[in-house]
Amino acid sequence: MMLSLAIPLAGFLFLVLPTGGLCYGCAVTEEERPQLIFLLNKVISSEDTRTGLNPSILIALRQARNHNRNVEENLLQRLSQDAVSHAKESYSSGKVALNIMAQLASCVNPRHVSSSSSTINLVRLLEQKYQDELQNLNKYQAPLTSFYQLSLDVLALCLAEGNFSTAEAANLLKPDKDKKKYYLGNFSVDTAAVSILAQVCLKNKTLTPKVRHNIAKSVKWLVQQILNHSHDEVLGNLYSTGLAIQALTVSGIQWNCRESLKMILDQIHKGTFDLPMAASQIIPSLEGRTYLNVTGLNCSADKDDLDIITTTPSPPTSPPPCICVNYTVSAKVKTFINGTIPVHVPQGSSLFDVMKVAQDKNWNIFRFTYENSSWGPYITSVQELMADNNQRTYWQLLSGNIPLDRGAGNYIVSDKERLEVRYSKY
Ligand code: B12
């Protein structure tokens, strides 16, 4: 596919693609809907959805055209309860932003989120957390969190009509001011996609022709970068494609989104989006919706037509054969760490399983810590050497020197694979 063949036209990109119809955004057809329902059923039946606190999942479920009202109601209540109790002290700005979008998508005013007779104004809280991010940016040339979260902040403030300067926000997300914001080691398609969504929202709300013109220029540059980082129908990688489809859709370019959509549908049965968080980032695009649509949903018209699936555990089979991988921990920044060990694990094990076996075998060299996040376990330290946001360091996961596109808990290792956890800069 010729995704990189782009001809500038009237300030936007017009893409010439060889096959299929051209469209502005797209959605699954009625024949394809069973595949989407299969995914929605998995999401509503998952532990993460039924007991967890992930606002991205609620945003996705609310944007779907099939619903399980009970599950959505329950998740909304838990999110509201948690926000009332913990948002002020312990939420990052992006987490507040996602919560605002989840409330909006549930037709709740995010300025009055209540639970157990307490109320919180999430929009005012985000205005404050956004100012903290800006202060940190001015002082240390880096946000408190990341430009991904700053983009979420601008998007949520824009959607919820918060009190902030749209011109300043447009300037903040402008790529020519400091292009580094879109690079985390490599160009981050995810960050660019959320930034485009935020900027298009700003553009729709801004009356100043100059600001509108500047936003159009920024969006055009970012769209081109996303396309430059795309191979065939995969925009960035499998896990950024959902957000990138949303971004390309709202940018107004014509492109063959059906090819990307079909690719995503093919991946559903391979288990690529089994993690509810991964599913939540592709569901809106499969429904032909974007995060800009969270304010326009008609909640009272929801159908209640999705059932929770209870899976019967499969009967015990003979234990899987053992495989052997090579596992390395290394650091050359700040301090020197280098250790390699052969690890035997049952077939089907994850990198996280490998790390635990290595740790049990040699605590001195392979001990590590992690935090649970919506994407699974996030590796925070090896031998007490901590990832540090201020110094832009993290523990990178690699196989044969190539960075993994998923986390330690979800990456299934293969026989004779060379795996590495490397202290790196982004
Ligand atoms: C920013 C970011 C990072 C930053 C995080 C630190 C920071 N400065 O914020 C850095 C660059 C360090 C990073 C690292 C990694 N990331 Co990352 N990251 C993101 C990004 C762009 C935004 C996350 C975010 O802020 N969300 C919003 C906030 C409000 O939600 P949150 O839950 O509080 O966010 C936290 C977690 O998401 C966590 N986190 C970030 N990345 C990852 C990855 C994994 C596997 C886990 C468990 C947690 C985690 O850090 C966030 C900030 O604290 C997402 C894109 C996306 N589509 O979500 C990719 C994304 C989540 N990362 C991804 C990957 C693969 C990784 C790495 C495994 C890459 C690697 N080969 O080493 C490592 C994690 C290794 C480890 N130590 O366990 C994938 C996950 C896909 C998947 N199926 O699991 C994503 C979706 C990007 C992509 N399209 O491939 N990441």
XYZ file of C-alpha atoms and ligand atoms in Angstrom:
517
model
C 0.000 0.000 0.000
C 1.284 3.511 -0.809
C 0.562 5.218 2.479
C 3.549 7.525 2.093
C 2.374 8.925 -1.234
C 1.005 12.226 -0.051
C 0.169 15.297 -2.100
C -0.504 18.539 -0.166
C -3.867 20.004 -1.105
C -5.583 23.080 0.364
C -3.567 22.881 3.573
C -4.370 19.211 4.180
C -3.035 15.958 2.893
C -4.783 14.132 0.122
C -3.611 10.573 -0.129
C -3.730 8.597 -3.332
C -4.222 4.949 -2.544
C -4.339 2.114 -5.033
C -7.292 0.000 -3.899
C -10.560 0.324 -2.000
C -12.809 3.329 -1.543
C -11.623 6.625 -0.102
C -13.383 7.823 3.008
C -13.313 10.226 5.938
C -12.996 7.830 8.852
C -14.812 4.495 8.762
C -16.439 1.869 10.953
C -17.025 -1.873 10.960
C -19.746 -3.065 8.598
C -22.731 -5.078 9.875
C -21.014 -8.279 8.613
C -17.891 -7.390 10.612
C -19.785 -6.414 13.787
C -19.653 -9.957 15.323
C -15.838 -9.591 15.541
C -16.244 -6.302 17.415
C -18.897 -7.852 19.690
C -16.473 -10.727 20.417
C -13.942 -8.109 21.609
C -16.531 -6.107 23.586
C -17.656 -9.298 25.323
C -14.081 -10.041 26.334
C -13.657 -6.513 27.694
C -16.881 -6.473 29.744
C -16.152 -9.961 31.095
C -12.590 -9.149 32.159
C -11.442 -8.686 35.725
C -9.941 -5.275 34.812
C -13.380 -3.980 33.808
C -15.430 -5.601 36.556
C -13.228 -4.730 39.506
C -10.565 -2.308 38.183
C -10.428 1.464 37.794
C -9.521 2.122 34.188
C -11.212 5.214 32.667
C -10.005 4.304 29.138
C -12.147 1.168 29.288
C -15.267 3.172 30.179
C -14.544 5.691 27.391
C -14.348 2.789 24.928
C -17.464 0.984 26.198
C -19.453 4.210 26.080
C -18.398 4.823 22.479
C -19.477 1.356 21.383
C -22.916 0.886 19.828
C -23.602 -2.245 21.904
C -23.764 -1.968 25.685
C -24.043 -3.766 28.980
C -25.554 -1.033 31.136
C -24.884 -2.791 34.409
C -21.147 -3.172 33.750
C -20.812 0.447 32.573
C -22.836 1.798 35.536
C -20.685 -0.175 37.954
C -17.404 0.998 36.452
C -18.644 4.598 36.456
C -19.542 4.357 40.144
C -16.142 2.910 41.063
C -14.324 5.588 39.050
C -16.375 8.350 40.686
C -15.804 6.926 44.166
C -12.057 6.710 43.561
C -11.901 10.208 42.033
C -13.715 11.735 44.999
C -11.365 10.009 47.450
C -7.991 10.122 45.683
C -7.875 12.354 42.586
C -6.572 15.498 44.330
C -3.592 13.843 45.990
C -2.637 10.926 43.824
C -3.863 11.324 40.214
C -1.501 12.474 37.478
C -2.883 15.196 35.178
C -3.498 12.663 32.370
C -5.417 10.400 34.728
C -7.713 13.299 35.668
C -8.117 14.061 31.943
C -9.128 10.466 31.140
C -11.575 10.478 34.052
C -13.177 13.669 32.728
C -13.602 12.058 29.305
C -15.118 8.934 30.903
C -17.618 11.104 32.815
C -18.491 13.114 29.701
C -18.979 9.905 27.714
C -21.367 8.736 30.480
C -23.366 11.990 30.223
C -22.191 13.097 33.701
C -21.027 16.668 34.326
C -17.341 16.328 35.294
C -17.669 19.495 37.413
C -20.026 17.621 39.744
C -18.777 14.082 40.186
C -20.299 12.699 43.339
C -20.102 9.593 45.419
C -21.157 8.868 49.019
C -22.346 12.461 49.538
C -18.972 13.970 48.481
C -18.476 15.893 45.245
C -15.421 16.802 43.223
C -14.976 19.287 40.375
C -12.641 17.340 38.084
C -12.400 20.193 35.557
C -11.112 22.634 38.159
C -8.698 19.969 39.415
C -7.364 19.456 35.889
C -6.968 23.224 35.425
C -4.710 23.172 38.495
C -2.764 20.048 37.520
C -2.293 21.467 34.002
C -0.813 24.656 35.511
C 1.579 22.492 37.573
C 2.659 20.762 34.350
C 3.261 24.161 32.674
C 5.286 25.408 35.628
C 7.466 22.310 35.559
C 7.882 22.734 31.806
C 9.044 26.344 32.215
C 11.417 25.444 35.012
C 12.909 22.142 33.803
C 12.007 22.087 30.068
C 10.097 18.848 30.733
C 6.507 18.220 31.876
C 5.850 16.547 35.229
C 4.557 13.528 33.324
C 4.870 13.392 29.507
C 3.671 15.193 26.379
C 1.221 12.335 25.912
C -0.449 13.330 29.199
C -0.188 17.047 28.392
C -2.040 16.347 25.139
C -4.712 14.432 27.073
C -4.971 17.434 29.450
C -5.551 19.905 26.612
C -8.026 17.525 24.969
C -10.075 17.071 28.166
C -9.985 20.788 29.060
C -11.132 21.608 25.545
C -13.952 19.023 25.552
C -15.132 20.050 29.048
C -14.804 23.772 28.242
C -12.332 24.379 31.048
C -10.756 27.708 31.855
C -7.427 27.799 29.954
C -5.801 29.733 27.135
C -6.427 27.964 23.818
C -3.669 30.014 22.116
C -1.155 28.979 24.805
C -2.245 25.329 24.525
C -1.913 25.409 20.727
C 1.571 26.840 21.124
C 2.457 24.166 23.650
C 1.565 21.300 21.300
C 3.079 22.981 18.212
C 5.704 20.606 16.771
C 8.106 23.231 15.448
C 8.653 24.775 18.894
C 10.220 21.711 20.417
C 9.933 18.592 18.275
C 11.423 16.506 21.105
C 7.974 16.347 22.689
C 6.936 13.827 20.039
C 10.011 11.696 20.520
C 10.451 9.099 23.231
C 13.609 7.544 21.838
C 11.683 7.188 18.613
C 8.828 9.290 17.292
C 5.758 8.401 19.376
C 2.782 7.912 17.072
C 0.563 7.608 20.181
C 1.641 11.047 21.444
C 1.274 12.626 18.013
C -2.215 11.094 17.654
C -3.520 12.441 20.984
C -1.898 15.794 20.237
C -3.737 15.965 16.890
C -7.051 15.174 18.616
C -6.386 17.947 21.152
C -5.380 20.459 18.493
C -8.390 19.732 16.274
C -10.622 20.252 19.322
C -8.858 23.589 19.962
C -9.234 24.557 16.313
C -12.988 23.933 16.437
C -13.242 26.223 19.487
C -10.878 28.991 18.361
C -12.101 31.974 16.421
C -8.722 33.665 15.844
C -7.714 33.023 12.200
C -3.991 33.110 13.043
C -4.293 30.448 15.771
C -6.494 28.331 13.491
C -3.933 28.618 10.718
C -1.070 27.623 13.034
C -3.009 24.613 14.321
C -3.733 23.460 10.758
C 0.002 23.680 10.007
C 0.958 21.676 13.132
C -1.647 19.008 12.427
C -0.465 18.656 8.854
C 3.140 18.105 10.009
C 2.098 15.547 12.624
C -0.118 13.645 10.172
C 2.801 13.409 7.758
C 5.046 12.103 10.558
C 2.489 9.451 11.496
C 2.332 8.334 7.865
C 6.129 8.292 7.644
C 6.148 5.927 10.638
C 3.559 3.594 9.120
C 4.069 0.356 7.242
C 1.200 -0.779 5.097
C -1.930 -0.533 7.218
C -0.154 -0.482 10.605
C 0.089 3.134 11.794
C 3.142 3.200 14.081
C 2.704 -0.227 15.644
C -0.334 -2.413 16.353
C -0.973 -0.607 19.629
C -0.848 2.942 18.279
C -2.991 2.226 15.206
C -6.325 2.779 17.022
C -5.349 6.240 18.266
C -3.730 7.063 14.920
C -6.941 6.172 13.029
C -8.808 8.617 15.291
C -6.202 11.303 14.606
C -6.175 10.848 10.826
C -9.980 10.843 10.822
C -10.310 14.195 12.619
C -7.434 15.743 10.654
C -9.686 15.742 7.603
C -7.352 13.905 5.249
C -8.711 11.358 2.852
C -7.114 7.973 3.307
C -7.968 4.335 3.074
C -8.884 3.659 6.683
C -10.720 0.439 5.795
C -7.391 -1.303 5.250
C -6.260 -0.405 8.798
C -9.631 -1.413 10.170
C -9.512 -4.801 8.449
C -5.989 -5.366 9.768
C -7.196 -4.642 13.334
C -10.157 -7.009 12.906
C -7.786 -9.765 11.726
C -5.669 -9.267 14.848
C -8.603 -9.591 17.284
C -8.787 -13.391 16.987
C -5.007 -13.692 17.260
C -5.336 -12.265 20.784
C -3.381 -9.066 20.013
C -5.936 -6.908 21.826
C -6.808 -9.338 24.637
C -5.530 -6.883 27.234
C -8.597 -4.687 27.996
C -6.387 -1.566 27.875
C -5.222 -2.452 24.356
C -8.831 -3.164 23.312
C -9.986 0.146 24.789
C -7.684 2.087 22.482
C -9.002 0.452 19.295
C -12.755 0.183 20.017
C -13.609 3.855 19.232
C -11.992 3.624 15.788
C -13.829 0.365 15.006
C -17.074 2.227 15.746
C -16.010 5.112 13.491
C -15.782 7.375 16.536
C -13.027 9.475 18.101
C -12.370 10.981 21.517
C -13.891 14.192 20.143
C -17.263 12.397 20.161
C -17.393 11.782 23.933
C -19.514 14.898 24.470
C -22.166 14.076 21.882
C -23.400 10.672 23.028
C -27.099 10.086 23.700
C -26.926 7.956 26.852
C -30.662 7.439 27.242
C -30.818 5.789 23.817
C -28.345 3.046 24.798
C -29.315 -0.507 23.991
C -28.586 -3.117 26.681
C -27.554 -5.933 24.402
C -24.169 -7.264 25.552
C -23.877 -10.265 27.857
C -21.036 -11.209 30.139
C -19.414 -14.423 28.953
C -18.487 -16.952 31.591
C -15.727 -19.189 30.257
C -15.509 -22.714 31.571
C -11.910 -23.591 32.498
C -10.441 -26.012 29.974
C -9.670 -29.534 31.278
C -6.071 -30.085 32.440
C -3.735 -31.106 29.652
C -0.244 -32.565 29.906
C 2.292 -29.936 31.059
C 3.788 -27.909 28.183
C 7.374 -28.702 27.141
C 10.199 -26.599 28.568
C 11.995 -24.016 26.472
C 15.280 -22.257 27.154
C 15.914 -18.517 26.719
C 18.891 -16.280 27.417
C 18.138 -13.419 29.773
C 20.336 -10.340 30.286
C 20.141 -7.272 32.531
C 22.357 -4.332 31.609
C 23.045 -0.692 32.429
C 25.678 1.647 31.089
C 24.066 4.924 32.165
C 24.746 6.097 35.758
C 26.121 2.742 36.922
C 27.398 -0.482 35.367
C 25.263 -3.629 35.457
C 25.779 -6.684 33.294
C 24.459 -10.177 33.878
C 23.285 -13.009 31.616
C 21.646 -16.294 32.569
C 20.036 -19.195 30.656
C 16.457 -19.649 31.922
C 14.221 -22.733 31.484
C 10.476 -22.021 31.481
C 7.366 -23.855 30.241
C 6.318 -22.973 26.696
C 3.802 -20.091 26.773
C 5.643 -18.236 29.562
C 5.948 -14.452 29.545
C 9.095 -12.359 29.901
C 7.840 -11.531 33.397
C 7.903 -15.289 34.230
C 11.477 -15.462 32.914
C 12.479 -12.488 35.081
C 11.003 -14.156 38.181
C 12.869 -17.429 37.524
C 16.139 -15.511 36.992
C 15.531 -13.554 40.208
C 14.947 -16.783 42.160
C 18.153 -18.257 40.759
C 20.360 -15.234 41.397
C 18.837 -12.517 43.573
C 22.002 -10.368 43.630
C 22.043 -9.819 39.891
C 18.460 -10.252 38.691
C 16.295 -8.800 41.500
C 13.729 -6.347 40.163
C 10.663 -4.343 41.177
C 7.521 -3.452 39.248
C 4.263 -1.510 39.534
C 0.926 -2.710 38.222
C -0.541 -0.463 35.552
C -3.354 -0.636 33.031
C -0.893 -2.230 30.574
C 0.262 -4.879 33.089
C 3.435 -4.903 35.234
C 5.739 -1.923 34.567
C 9.386 -2.686 35.450
C 10.604 0.086 37.768
C 14.019 -1.145 38.948
C 16.682 -3.831 38.583
C 19.263 -4.133 41.382
C 17.609 -1.053 42.999
C 18.497 1.134 39.998
C 15.209 3.033 39.553
C 13.632 4.379 36.347
C 13.510 8.155 36.739
C 11.100 10.386 34.824
C 13.082 13.564 35.628
C 16.213 12.065 34.140
C 14.197 10.459 31.322
C 15.497 6.978 32.141
C 13.551 3.689 32.063
C 14.075 -0.056 31.894
C 13.692 -0.928 28.242
C 12.643 -4.432 27.151
C 14.336 -5.966 24.139
C 14.524 -9.197 22.176
C 17.634 -9.732 20.046
C 18.374 -6.014 20.469
C 14.927 -4.973 19.147
C 12.589 -3.130 21.563
C 9.438 -5.096 22.407
C 6.051 -3.672 21.445
C 4.427 -4.993 24.621
C 5.151 -5.281 28.321
C 6.930 -8.010 30.283
C 3.613 -9.528 31.440
C 2.194 -9.868 27.938
C 5.217 -10.781 25.870
C 5.327 -14.563 25.308
C 8.892 -15.779 24.898
C 10.136 -18.347 22.349
C 12.770 -21.071 22.559
C 16.384 -19.788 22.266
C 15.281 -16.141 22.357
C 17.778 -13.523 23.625
C 15.896 -11.230 25.989
C 17.242 -8.126 27.665
C 16.135 -5.553 30.215
C 18.337 -2.497 29.598
C 18.561 0.771 31.517
C 18.019 3.363 28.764
C 17.287 7.019 28.060
C 14.214 8.211 26.159
C 4.723 7.712 27.916
C 4.873 6.241 27.586
C 6.016 5.572 28.032
C 7.058 6.232 28.937
C 6.551 6.130 30.421
C 7.198 7.134 31.383
C 6.664 8.525 31.175
N 7.529 9.468 30.984
O 5.452 8.778 31.191
C 8.301 5.316 28.628
C 9.052 5.861 27.416
C 9.303 5.135 29.770
C 7.609 4.014 28.218
C 8.196 2.777 28.328
C 7.654 1.621 27.775
N 6.558 1.536 27.004
Co 5.309 2.953 26.840
N 3.992 4.305 26.439
C 3.883 5.563 26.823
C 2.614 6.184 26.200
C 3.052 7.023 24.991
C 1.742 7.025 27.136
C 1.382 6.374 28.491
C 0.563 7.346 29.329
O 1.095 8.329 29.795
N -0.762 7.102 29.493
C -1.661 8.031 30.181
C -1.587 7.900 31.719
C -2.580 8.852 32.379
O -1.997 6.562 32.044
P -1.097 5.682 33.080
O -1.658 4.309 33.088
O -0.913 6.386 34.355
O 0.315 5.677 32.277
C 1.435 5.020 32.804
C 1.609 3.617 32.223
O 1.070 3.578 30.906
C 3.127 3.449 32.199
N 3.590 2.824 30.958
C 4.047 3.437 29.864
N 4.366 2.553 28.915
C 4.101 1.335 29.441
C 4.254 0.068 28.871
C 3.903 -1.040 29.626
C 4.038 -2.391 29.001
C 3.413 -0.890 30.966
C 3.075 -2.081 31.777
C 3.247 0.407 31.507
C 3.599 1.486 30.743
O 3.717 4.750 32.272
C 2.680 5.742 32.265
C 3.098 6.940 33.073
O 3.359 6.598 34.394
C 1.838 4.879 25.777
C 0.903 5.086 24.580
C -0.502 4.579 24.772
N -1.167 4.345 23.664
O -1.019 4.418 25.852
C 3.008 3.903 25.473
C 2.762 2.407 25.590
C 1.827 2.113 26.749
N 4.135 1.804 25.879
C 4.331 0.712 25.327
C 5.515 -0.072 25.478
C 5.622 -1.336 24.646
C 6.531 0.310 26.369
C 7.796 -0.495 26.710
C 7.519 -1.956 27.030
C 8.791 -0.347 25.534
C 10.044 -1.200 25.657
N 10.303 -2.010 24.648
O 10.764 -1.131 26.626
C 8.340 0.297 27.932
C 7.969 -0.257 29.329
C 9.054 -1.170 29.876
C 8.932 -1.403 31.352
N 9.823 -0.806 32.114
O 8.098 -2.150 31.829
C 3.143 0.241 24.498
C 2.348 -0.849 25.236
C 1.727 -1.853 24.277
C 1.318 -3.119 24.967
N 0.505 -3.892 24.301
O 1.683 -3.445 26.063
C 2.386 1.619 24.273
C 0.882 1.475 24.064
C 3.048 2.288 23.036
C 2.862 1.521 21.768
N 1.967 1.942 20.899
O 3.560 0.550 21.553
N 6.356 4.285 27.747
